[in-house]
mmCIF file of C-alpha atoms in Angstrom:
data_model
loop_
_atom_site.group_PDB
_atom_site.id
_atom_site.type_symbol
_atom_site.label_atom_id
_atom_site.label_comp_id
_atom_site.label_asym_id
_atom_site.label_seq_id
_atom_site.Cartn_x
_atom_site.Cartn_y
_atom_site.Cartn_z
ATOM 1 C CA MET A 1 0.000 0.000 0.000
ATOM 2 C CA SER A 2 1.364 3.398 -0.963
ATOM 3 C CA ALA A 3 1.413 6.560 1.114
ATOM 4 C CA PRO A 4 -1.694 8.665 0.578
ATOM 5 C CA LEU A 5 -1.684 11.740 -1.631
ATOM 6 C CA VAL A 6 -2.573 14.756 0.537
ATOM 7 C CA VAL A 7 -3.657 18.175 -0.703
ATOM 8 C CA SER A 8 -4.506 21.092 1.605
ATOM 9 C CA ILE A 9 -6.543 23.931 0.137
ATOM 10 C CA PRO A 10 -6.781 27.123 2.201
ATOM 11 C CA HIS A 11 -9.994 29.174 2.161
ATOM 12 C CA ARG A 12 -11.649 32.107 3.950
ATOM 13 C CA LEU A 13 -15.219 30.849 3.849
ATOM 14 C CA GLY A 14 -15.673 29.224 7.225
ATOM 15 C CA ARG A 15 -16.511 25.556 7.674
ATOM 16 C CA GLU A 16 -20.228 25.711 6.827
ATOM 17 C CA GLU A 17 -19.913 27.652 3.563
ATOM 18 C CA ALA A 18 -16.933 25.583 2.401
ATOM 19 C CA ALA A 19 -18.876 22.357 3.057
ATOM 20 C CA ARG A 20 -21.947 23.733 1.259
ATOM 21 C CA ARG A 21 -19.887 24.613 -1.820
ATOM 22 C CA LEU A 22 -18.165 21.243 -1.854
ATOM 23 C CA LYS A 23 -21.432 19.344 -1.501
ATOM 24 C CA SER A 24 -23.037 21.231 -4.377
ATOM 25 C CA GLY A 25 -20.029 21.526 -6.667
ATOM 26 C CA LEU A 26 -18.068 18.316 -6.291
ATOM 27 C CA GLY A 27 -20.094 16.343 -8.826
ATOM 28 C CA ARG A 28 -19.693 19.081 -11.423
ATOM 29 C CA ALA A 29 -15.942 19.285 -10.808
ATOM 30 C CA ALA A 30 -15.528 15.515 -11.164
ATOM 31 C CA ALA A 31 -17.683 15.474 -14.296
ATOM 32 C CA SER A 32 -15.235 17.844 -15.968
ATOM 33 C CA ILE A 33 -12.494 15.185 -15.776
ATOM 34 C CA PRO A 34 -13.488 12.714 -18.505
ATOM 35 C CA VAL A 35 -11.385 9.741 -17.347
ATOM 36 C CA MET A 36 -12.781 9.842 -13.810
ATOM 37 C CA GLN A 37 -16.107 8.933 -12.272
ATOM 38 C CA VAL A 38 -17.265 9.174 -8.670
ATOM 39 C CA GLU A 39 -18.520 5.781 -7.460
ATOM 40 C CA GLU A 40 -19.306 6.787 -3.879
ATOM 41 C CA GLU A 41 -19.675 10.074 -2.007
ATOM 42 C CA ARG A 42 -20.760 9.825 1.638
ATOM 43 C CA TRP A 43 -20.826 12.786 4.025
ATOM 44 C CA GLU A 44 -20.510 12.337 7.788
ATOM 45 C CA GLY A 45 -20.528 15.772 9.384
ATOM 46 C CA ASP A 46 -17.635 17.757 7.901
ATOM 47 C CA ARG A 47 -15.960 14.706 6.356
ATOM 48 C CA MET A 48 -16.720 13.159 3.007
ATOM 49 C CA ASN A 49 -15.543 9.647 2.243
ATOM 50 C CA PHE A 50 -15.344 8.886 -1.444
ATOM 51 C CA ARG A 51 -14.373 6.289 -3.989
ATOM 52 C CA ILE A 52 -13.494 7.148 -7.573
ATOM 53 C CA ARG A 53 -12.656 5.142 -10.666
ATOM 54 C CA ALA A 54 -10.092 6.309 -13.205
ATOM 55 C CA LEU A 55 -8.521 4.333 -16.029
ATOM 56 C CA GLY A 56 -10.150 1.170 -14.689
ATOM 57 C CA GLN A 57 -8.585 1.631 -11.243
ATOM 58 C CA VAL A 58 -10.333 2.462 -7.965
ATOM 59 C CA ALA A 59 -9.002 5.028 -5.505
ATOM 60 C CA ALA A 60 -10.506 5.906 -2.128
ATOM 61 C CA GLY A 61 -10.087 8.853 0.157
ATOM 62 C CA GLN A 62 -11.625 11.526 2.297
ATOM 63 C CA VAL A 63 -12.178 15.256 2.352
ATOM 64 C CA ASP A 64 -12.055 17.039 5.722
ATOM 65 C CA VAL A 65 -13.577 20.521 5.792
ATOM 66 C CA GLY A 66 -12.000 22.857 8.335
ATOM 67 C CA GLU A 67 -12.667 26.454 9.303
ATOM 68 C CA ASP A 68 -9.868 27.752 7.049
ATOM 69 C CA GLN A 69 -8.723 24.812 4.934
ATOM 70 C CA VAL A 70 -9.940 21.702 3.176
ATOM 71 C CA ARG A 71 -7.757 18.616 3.383
ATOM 72 C CA VAL A 72 -8.073 15.987 0.660
ATOM 73 C CA GLU A 73 -6.428 12.610 1.227
ATOM 74 C CA VAL A 74 -6.568 9.868 -1.395
ATOM 75 C CA THR A 75 -4.793 6.546 -1.659
ATOM 76 C CA LEU A 76 -3.977 5.751 -5.268
ATOM 77 C CA PRO A 77 -3.527 2.212 -6.589
ATOM 78 C CA TRP A 78 -0.061 1.527 -8.001
ATOM 79 C CA LEU A 79 -1.142 2.130 -11.615
ATOM 80 C CA LEU A 80 -2.464 5.609 -10.822
ATOM 81 C CA GLN A 81 0.552 6.566 -8.703
ATOM 82 C CA ARG A 82 2.302 7.527 -11.929
ATOM 83 C CA PHE A 83 -0.243 10.344 -12.224
ATOM 84 C CA ALA A 84 0.028 11.476 -8.574
ATOM 85 C CA GLU A 85 1.639 14.834 -9.345
ATOM 86 C CA LEU A 86 -0.961 15.638 -12.004
ATOM 87 C CA ALA A 87 -3.751 14.523 -9.657
ATOM 88 C CA GLN A 88 -2.393 16.709 -6.859
ATOM 89 C CA THR A 89 -2.216 19.769 -9.125
ATOM 90 C CA THR A 90 -5.712 19.138 -10.513
ATOM 91 C CA ILE A 91 -7.263 18.651 -7.050
ATOM 92 C CA ARG A 92 -5.636 21.846 -5.786
ATOM 93 C CA LYS A 93 -6.713 23.960 -8.796
ATOM 94 C CA ARG A 94 -10.305 22.713 -8.907
ATOM 95 C CA GLY A 95 -10.631 22.981 -5.145
ATOM 96 C CA GLN A 96 -9.363 26.561 -5.144
ATOM 97 C CA LEU A 97 -11.823 27.487 -7.886
ATOM 98 C CA LEU A 98 -14.703 25.973 -5.948
ATOM 99 C CA LEU A 99 -13.681 27.599 -2.676
ATOM 100 C CA THR A 100 -12.741 31.073 -3.940
ATOM 101 C CA LYS A 101 -15.256 31.800 -6.701
ATOM 102 C CA GLY A 102 -17.606 34.496 -5.469
ATOM 103 C CA ASP A 103 -15.929 35.098 -2.077
ATOM 104 C CA GLU A 104 -14.677 38.590 -2.975
ATOM 105 C CA LYS A 105 -17.544 40.187 -1.047
#
């Protein structure tokens, strides 16, 4: 088993608003990545456990929503580990878009 891929995304929304945005926008963000599909998304308080499928491989992880940051942790199967850096960059960029769009108020 490999070490998990961890991405922290800072935000200024507070826990409730960040969770609301993630719950409503996560499906749309995943849908924009054609080789990936979300198989499971289960929220328990401020934590979402998920399972995704990409390139025929399954990866599982969790998203923890904090007051000023979101922490994404995903364990990639060996085949997808080759794409870990790309996955990390993509998660960070899409997460920042979701958590910063419209917070200029």
